[in-house]
DNA sequence: TGATTCGCTTGCAAATTGCAAGTGAAAAGA
DNA sequence: TCTTTTCACTTGCAATTTGCAAGCGAATCA
């Protein structure tokens, strides 16, 4: 996978070449909003992603600078994944996907939550971005 | 394809089951922002989508109420596709995808345009939504 | 020291995609 | 009127991608 050979240079096309599949944004969701930060946790994330798919997407995300893989000094088997600034910047996209889907399909999102989200977009995004940033920082400070 | 058997009921997952592939949002882009409203125009849209893929996605979009297929009374061969309200409601999602991608990759989007988009999100979206609504209305009034 | 858990990888079948060609019906051109 | 072109697709098939199950070495736990 070479980062430089796009089908076309339209930003929507490039965005889709990076994220346009069934799994990528679900992984970002788990990293950003569910506190899942390692391979096992992401595997058990509820939508039954296969381990080779997860492995492949995490590698791509690293290539594209969307996540960073940290070594855990307490457990050398374990790797911890955190979102970079670029990964965190996907929050508005996820937000719009949630709102659009919940508007037109029955989903598991609690109506109360949705109402809050819709009426406080900015503060909702700020909160999510702050917590994601905190998670990233806590890892990188561990050397 | 049955609309009711989702892998999970998370809104992000459902959204991805509807839109999560390489082509769907490109078709929406062409319908919404490029004035392409028929099969041929969408085929020649620049990213070389195969006709069977286009056909398949248009059918799914109709199922999900994202587009409507109109008969052209002046040319009975021709069908005209327009976005429904649900389709038009994808504008914010496309907006965030454009902004995110252009922020982190070199794209063909003119920097001036991007600056405007970023600083006038609301008016940019209103404009796009208004023109998409006008296109839909002009078709449905033709009976 | 033996079992378990970690993050993967491998092999293979099944599903999806991409490509090229073809279809019938309608319209346009001679 | 007859031929050619254009329309929105469909079909058949090869290539790629995905999903599933099992397996791997290294690290940790009991």
Coordinates of C-alpha atoms (C1' of nucleotides) in Angstrom, one line a residue:
Chain A
X1 CA 0.0 0.0 0.0
X2 CA 1.6 3.2 -1.1
X3 CA 0.1 6.3 0.3
X4 CA 0.6 8.3 -2.8
X5 CA -1.3 6.5 -5.6
X6 CA -4.8 7.7 -5.3
X7 CA -7.6 6.7 -7.7
X8 CA -8.3 10.4 -7.9
X9 CA -7.3 13.4 -5.8
X10 CA -10.8 14.5 -4.7
X11 CA -10.7 14.7 -0.9
X12 CA -13.8 12.5 -0.6
X13 CA -12.2 9.8 -2.7
X14 CA -8.9 9.9 -0.7
X15 CA -10.9 9.9 2.5
X16 CA -12.7 6.8 1.3
X17 CA -9.6 5.1 0.2
X18 CA -8.3 5.5 3.8
X19 CA -11.5 4.9 5.8
X20 CA -14.1 3.5 3.3
X21 CA -14.8 0.0 4.5
X22 CA -16.9 -1.8 7.1
X23 CA -14.3 -1.8 9.9
X24 CA -12.1 1.2 10.0
X25 CA -14.4 3.7 11.7
X26 CA -15.6 1.0 14.1
X27 CA -12.1 0.6 15.3
X28 CA -11.8 4.4 15.6
X29 CA -15.0 4.4 17.6
X30 CA -13.7 1.8 20.0
X31 CA -10.4 3.7 20.5
X32 CA -12.1 7.1 20.9
X33 CA -15.4 6.4 22.7
X34 CA -15.1 3.0 24.3
X35 CA -11.8 3.0 26.0
X36 CA -10.6 0.0 24.1
X37 CA -6.9 0.4 23.6
X38 CA -5.4 -3.1 22.9
X39 CA -5.7 -5.9 20.3
X40 CA -7.8 -8.2 22.5
X41 CA -10.2 -5.4 23.6
X42 CA -10.7 -4.3 20.0
X43 CA -11.3 -7.9 18.9
X44 CA -13.9 -8.4 21.6
X45 CA -15.5 -5.1 20.6
X46 CA -18.9 -6.6 19.8
X47 CA -19.1 -6.6 16.0
X48 CA -16.9 -9.7 15.6
X49 CA -14.1 -8.4 13.5
X50 CA -11.7 -11.1 12.5
X51 CA -8.2 -10.8 13.9
X52 CA -6.5 -10.6 10.5
X53 CA -8.8 -7.7 9.5
X54 CA -8.0 -5.9 12.8
X55 CA -4.3 -6.5 12.4
X56 CA -4.5 -5.1 8.8
X57 CA -6.4 -2.0 9.8
X58 CA -4.2 -1.2 12.7
X59 CA -1.2 -1.4 10.5
X60 CA -2.8 0.9 7.9
X61 CA -3.8 3.3 10.7
X62 CA -0.3 3.5 11.8
X63 CA 1.0 4.1 8.3
X64 CA -1.5 7.0 7.9
X65 CA -0.6 8.5 11.3
X66 CA -4.1 7.9 12.7
X67 CA -2.9 5.8 15.7
X68 CA 0.4 5.1 17.6
X69 CA 1.4 1.8 18.9
X70 CA 2.9 1.9 22.4
X71 CA 4.9 -0.8 24.2
X72 CA 3.7 -1.6 27.7
X73 CA 6.7 -1.7 30.0
X74 CA 4.8 -3.7 32.6
X75 CA 3.7 -6.4 30.2
X76 CA 6.0 -6.9 27.2
X77 CA 3.4 -8.9 25.3
X78 CA 0.9 -6.0 25.4
X79 CA 0.7 -3.1 22.9
X80 CA -1.4 -0.1 23.6
X81 CA -3.0 1.8 20.7
X82 CA -3.9 5.5 21.0
X83 CA -5.2 8.0 18.5
X84 CA -3.0 10.7 17.2
X85 CA -4.2 14.2 16.6
X86 CA -5.2 13.1 13.2
X87 CA -7.2 10.2 14.6
X88 CA -8.9 12.4 17.2
X89 CA -9.8 14.8 14.4
X90 CA -12.2 12.1 13.1
X91 CA -14.5 12.9 16.0
X92 CA -16.8 15.2 13.9
X93 CA -17.1 12.6 11.2
X94 CA -18.1 10.0 13.7
X95 CA -20.5 12.5 15.2
X96 CA -22.3 13.1 11.9
X97 CA -22.5 9.4 11.1
X98 CA -24.1 8.7 14.5
X99 CA -26.6 11.6 14.1
X100 CA -27.5 10.7 10.5
X101 CA -28.0 7.0 11.2
X102 CA -29.9 7.5 14.4
X103 CA -32.2 10.0 12.6
X104 CA -33.3 7.5 10.0
X105 CA -32.9 4.0 11.5
X106 CA -33.7 2.4 14.8
X107 CA -30.5 2.2 16.7
X108 CA -29.2 1.2 20.2
X109 CA -28.3 4.8 20.9
X110 CA -30.3 6.0 23.9
X111 CA -32.7 8.8 22.7
X112 CA -31.7 11.0 25.7
X113 CA -28.0 10.8 24.7
X114 CA -28.9 11.6 21.1
X115 CA -30.9 14.6 22.1
X116 CA -28.0 15.9 24.1
X117 CA -25.5 15.2 21.3
X118 CA -27.6 17.1 18.8
X119 CA -28.2 20.1 20.9
X120 CA -24.6 20.4 22.2
X121 CA -22.5 19.4 19.3
X122 CA -19.6 21.6 20.2
X123 CA -19.4 20.6 23.8
X124 CA -19.9 16.9 23.0
X125 CA -17.0 17.0 20.6
X126 CA -14.8 18.9 23.0
X127 CA -15.4 16.3 25.7
X128 CA -14.6 13.4 23.4
X129 CA -11.5 15.1 22.0
X130 CA -10.3 16.0 25.5
X131 CA -10.6 12.5 26.8
X132 CA -8.9 11.0 23.7
X133 CA -6.1 13.5 24.0
X134 CA -5.7 12.6 27.7
X135 CA -5.5 8.9 26.8
X136 CA -2.8 9.6 24.2
X137 CA -0.8 11.7 26.6
X138 CA -1.0 9.2 29.4
X139 CA 0.6 6.6 27.1
X140 CA 3.3 8.8 25.6
X141 CA 4.4 10.0 29.0
X142 CA 5.1 6.4 30.1
X143 CA 8.0 6.3 27.7
Chain B
X1 CA -30.5 -7.3 1.5
X2 CA -32.9 -7.0 4.4
X3 CA -32.9 -3.7 6.1
X4 CA -33.5 -5.1 9.5
X5 CA -30.7 -7.6 10.2
X6 CA -27.8 -5.5 11.4
X7 CA -24.5 -6.9 12.8
X8 CA -25.1 -4.7 15.8
X9 CA -27.4 -1.8 16.6
X10 CA -24.7 0.7 17.2
X11 CA -25.5 3.7 15.0
X12 CA -21.9 3.8 13.7
X13 CA -22.2 0.2 12.7
X14 CA -25.5 0.6 11.0
X15 CA -24.2 3.7 9.2
X16 CA -21.3 1.7 7.9
X17 CA -23.5 -1.2 6.8
X18 CA -25.3 1.3 4.6
X19 CA -22.5 3.6 3.5
X20 CA -19.2 1.9 4.4
X21 CA -17.6 1.1 1.1
X22 CA -15.5 2.7 -1.6
X23 CA -18.3 4.0 -3.8
X24 CA -21.4 5.0 -1.9
X25 CA -20.3 8.4 -0.7
X26 CA -18.8 9.2 -4.1
X27 CA -22.1 8.7 -5.7
X28 CA -23.7 10.9 -3.1
X29 CA -21.1 13.5 -3.8
X30 CA -21.8 13.4 -7.5
X31 CA -25.5 13.7 -6.9
X32 CA -25.2 16.4 -4.3
X33 CA -22.3 18.5 -5.5
X34 CA -21.6 17.8 -9.1
X35 CA -25.0 17.9 -10.7
X36 CA -24.8 14.4 -12.0
X37 CA -28.2 12.9 -12.0
X38 CA -28.4 10.0 -14.4
X39 CA -26.6 6.7 -14.8
X40 CA -24.3 7.7 -17.6
X41 CA -23.2 10.9 -15.9
X42 CA -22.5 9.0 -12.7
X43 CA -20.6 6.3 -14.6
X44 CA -18.4 9.0 -16.2
X45 CA -17.9 10.6 -12.8
X46 CA -14.1 10.3 -12.9
X47 CA -13.3 7.5 -10.4
X48 CA -14.1 4.7 -12.9
X49 CA -16.9 2.9 -11.0
X50 CA -18.0 -0.2 -12.8
X51 CA -21.6 -0.2 -14.1
X52 CA -22.7 -3.2 -12.1
X53 CA -21.4 -1.5 -8.9
X54 CA -23.2 1.7 -9.7
X55 CA -26.4 -0.2 -10.5
X56 CA -26.1 -2.1 -7.2
X57 CA -25.5 1.0 -5.1
X58 CA -28.4 3.0 -6.7
X59 CA -30.7 0.1 -6.0
X60 CA -29.6 0.1 -2.4
X61 CA -29.9 3.8 -2.1
X62 CA -33.5 3.6 -3.3
X63 CA -34.2 0.8 -0.8
X64 CA -32.9 2.9 2.0
X65 CA -34.7 6.0 0.9
X66 CA -31.6 8.0 0.1
X67 CA -32.5 8.7 -3.5
X68 CA -35.5 8.6 -5.8
X69 CA -35.6 7.4 -9.4
X70 CA -37.6 9.6 -11.7
X71 CA -38.9 8.8 -15.2
X72 CA -38.1 11.3 -17.8
X73 CA -41.2 12.0 -19.8
X74 CA -39.2 13.5 -22.7
X75 CA -36.9 10.6 -23.0
X76 CA -38.3 7.3 -21.9
X77 CA -34.9 5.6 -21.8
X78 CA -33.6 8.1 -19.2
X79 CA -34.0 7.9 -15.5
X80 CA -33.1 10.8 -13.3
X81 CA -31.8 10.3 -9.7
X82 CA -32.3 12.9 -7.0
X83 CA -31.5 12.8 -3.3
X84 CA -34.3 12.6 -0.8
X85 CA -34.2 14.5 2.5
X86 CA -32.4 11.6 3.9
X87 CA -29.8 11.8 1.2
X88 CA -29.4 15.5 1.5
X89 CA -28.9 15.0 5.2
X90 CA -25.6 13.4 4.4
X91 CA -24.1 16.8 3.6
X92 CA -22.5 17.4 7.0
X93 CA -20.9 13.9 6.8
X94 CA -19.4 14.7 3.4
X95 CA -18.3 18.1 4.7
X96 CA -16.4 16.5 7.6
X97 CA -14.8 13.9 5.3
X98 CA -13.6 16.6 3.0
X99 CA -12.2 18.8 5.7
X100 CA -10.5 15.9 7.5
X101 CA -8.9 14.5 4.4
X102 CA -7.8 17.9 3.1
X103 CA -6.2 18.7 6.4
X104 CA -3.9 15.6 6.4
X105 CA -3.4 14.7 2.7
X106 CA -2.6 16.7 -0.4
X107 CA -5.9 16.8 -2.4
X108 CA -7.2 18.5 -5.5
X109 CA -9.5 20.7 -3.4
X110 CA -8.5 24.4 -4.0
X111 CA -7.0 25.8 -0.8
X112 CA -9.2 28.9 -1.2
X113 CA -12.3 26.9 -1.3
X114 CA -11.3 24.9 1.7
X115 CA -10.6 28.0 3.7
X116 CA -14.1 29.3 2.9
X117 CA -15.6 25.9 3.8
X118 CA -13.9 25.7 7.1
X119 CA -14.8 29.3 8.1
X120 CA -18.4 29.2 7.0
X121 CA -19.5 25.6 7.7
X122 CA -23.1 26.6 8.3
X123 CA -23.6 28.7 5.2
X124 CA -21.7 26.2 3.1
X125 CA -24.0 23.4 4.2
X126 CA -27.1 25.6 3.8
X127 CA -26.1 26.4 0.2
X128 CA -25.5 22.8 -0.7
X129 CA -28.7 21.6 0.9
X130 CA -30.7 24.3 -0.8
X131 CA -29.4 23.4 -4.3
X132 CA -30.0 19.7 -3.7
X133 CA -33.5 20.4 -2.5
X134 CA -34.2 22.5 -5.6
X135 CA -32.9 19.7 -7.8
X136 CA -35.2 17.2 -6.1
X137 CA -38.2 19.5 -6.3
X138 CA -37.7 20.3 -9.9
X139 CA -37.9 16.6 -10.7
X140 CA -40.8 15.7 -8.6
X141 CA -42.9 18.6 -10.0
X142 CA -42.5 17.2 -13.5
X143 CA -44.6 14.2 -12.6
Chain C
dT1 C1' 6.8 -25.9 35.3
dG2 C1' 2.7 -26.1 33.0
dA3 C1' -1.3 -23.5 31.6
dT4 C1' -2.9 -19.2 30.0
dT5 C1' -2.8 -14.8 27.6
dC6 C1' -0.7 -11.5 24.5
dG7 C1' -0.5 -9.8 19.6
dC8 C1' -0.5 -11.4 15.9
dT9 C1' 0.1 -14.9 11.2
dT10 C1' -1.4 -18.6 8.1
dG11 C1' -4.3 -21.3 5.1
dC12 C1' -8.3 -21.7 2.8
dA13 C1' -13.2 -21.1 1.5
dA14 C1' -16.7 -17.8 0.5
dA15 C1' -18.2 -13.3 -0.8
dT16 C1' -17.4 -9.1 -3.1
dT17 C1' -15.4 -6.4 -6.7
dG18 C1' -13.7 -5.2 -11.3
dC19 C1' -13.6 -5.8 -16.2
dA20 C1' -15.5 -6.6 -20.7
dA21 C1' -19.0 -7.6 -23.4
dG22 C1' -23.9 -7.8 -24.3
dT23 C1' -29.1 -6.6 -24.0
dG24 C1' -33.6 -4.5 -25.3
dA25 C1' -35.9 -0.4 -25.7
dA26 C1' -36.0 4.4 -27.2
dA27 C1' -34.2 8.2 -29.8
dA28 C1' -31.5 10.5 -33.4
dG29 C1' -29.7 10.7 -37.9
dA30 C1' -29.7 9.7 -43.1
Chain D
dT1 C1' -37.9 3.9 -43.1
dC2 C1' -33.9 2.0 -41.9
dT3 C1' -29.6 2.3 -39.5
dT4 C1' -26.9 3.9 -35.9
dT5 C1' -26.4 5.7 -31.4
dT6 C1' -27.6 6.2 -26.7
dC7 C1' -30.0 4.9 -22.6
dA8 C1' -30.0 2.1 -18.3
dC9 C1' -28.8 -1.5 -17.1
dT10 C1' -27.3 -7.2 -16.9
dT11 C1' -24.3 -11.2 -17.5
dG12 C1' -20.2 -14.1 -17.1
dC13 C1' -16.0 -14.6 -15.3
dA14 C1' -11.4 -13.6 -13.2
dA15 C1' -9.2 -11.2 -9.5
dT16 C1' -9.2 -9.3 -5.1
dT17 C1' -10.9 -9.0 -0.4
dT18 C1' -13.0 -10.9 3.5
dG19 C1' -14.3 -14.2 7.1
dC20 C1' -13.3 -18.3 9.7
dA21 C1' -10.5 -21.5 12.2
dA22 C1' -6.4 -22.8 13.7
dG23 C1' -1.8 -22.0 15.0
dC24 C1' 2.5 -19.3 16.5
dG25 C1' 6.3 -17.6 19.7
dA26 C1' 7.0 -14.9 23.5
dA27 C1' 5.7 -13.3 28.0
dT28 C1' 3.2 -13.8 32.2
dC29 C1' 0.6 -16.3 35.7
dA30 C1' -0.4 -20.1 39.0

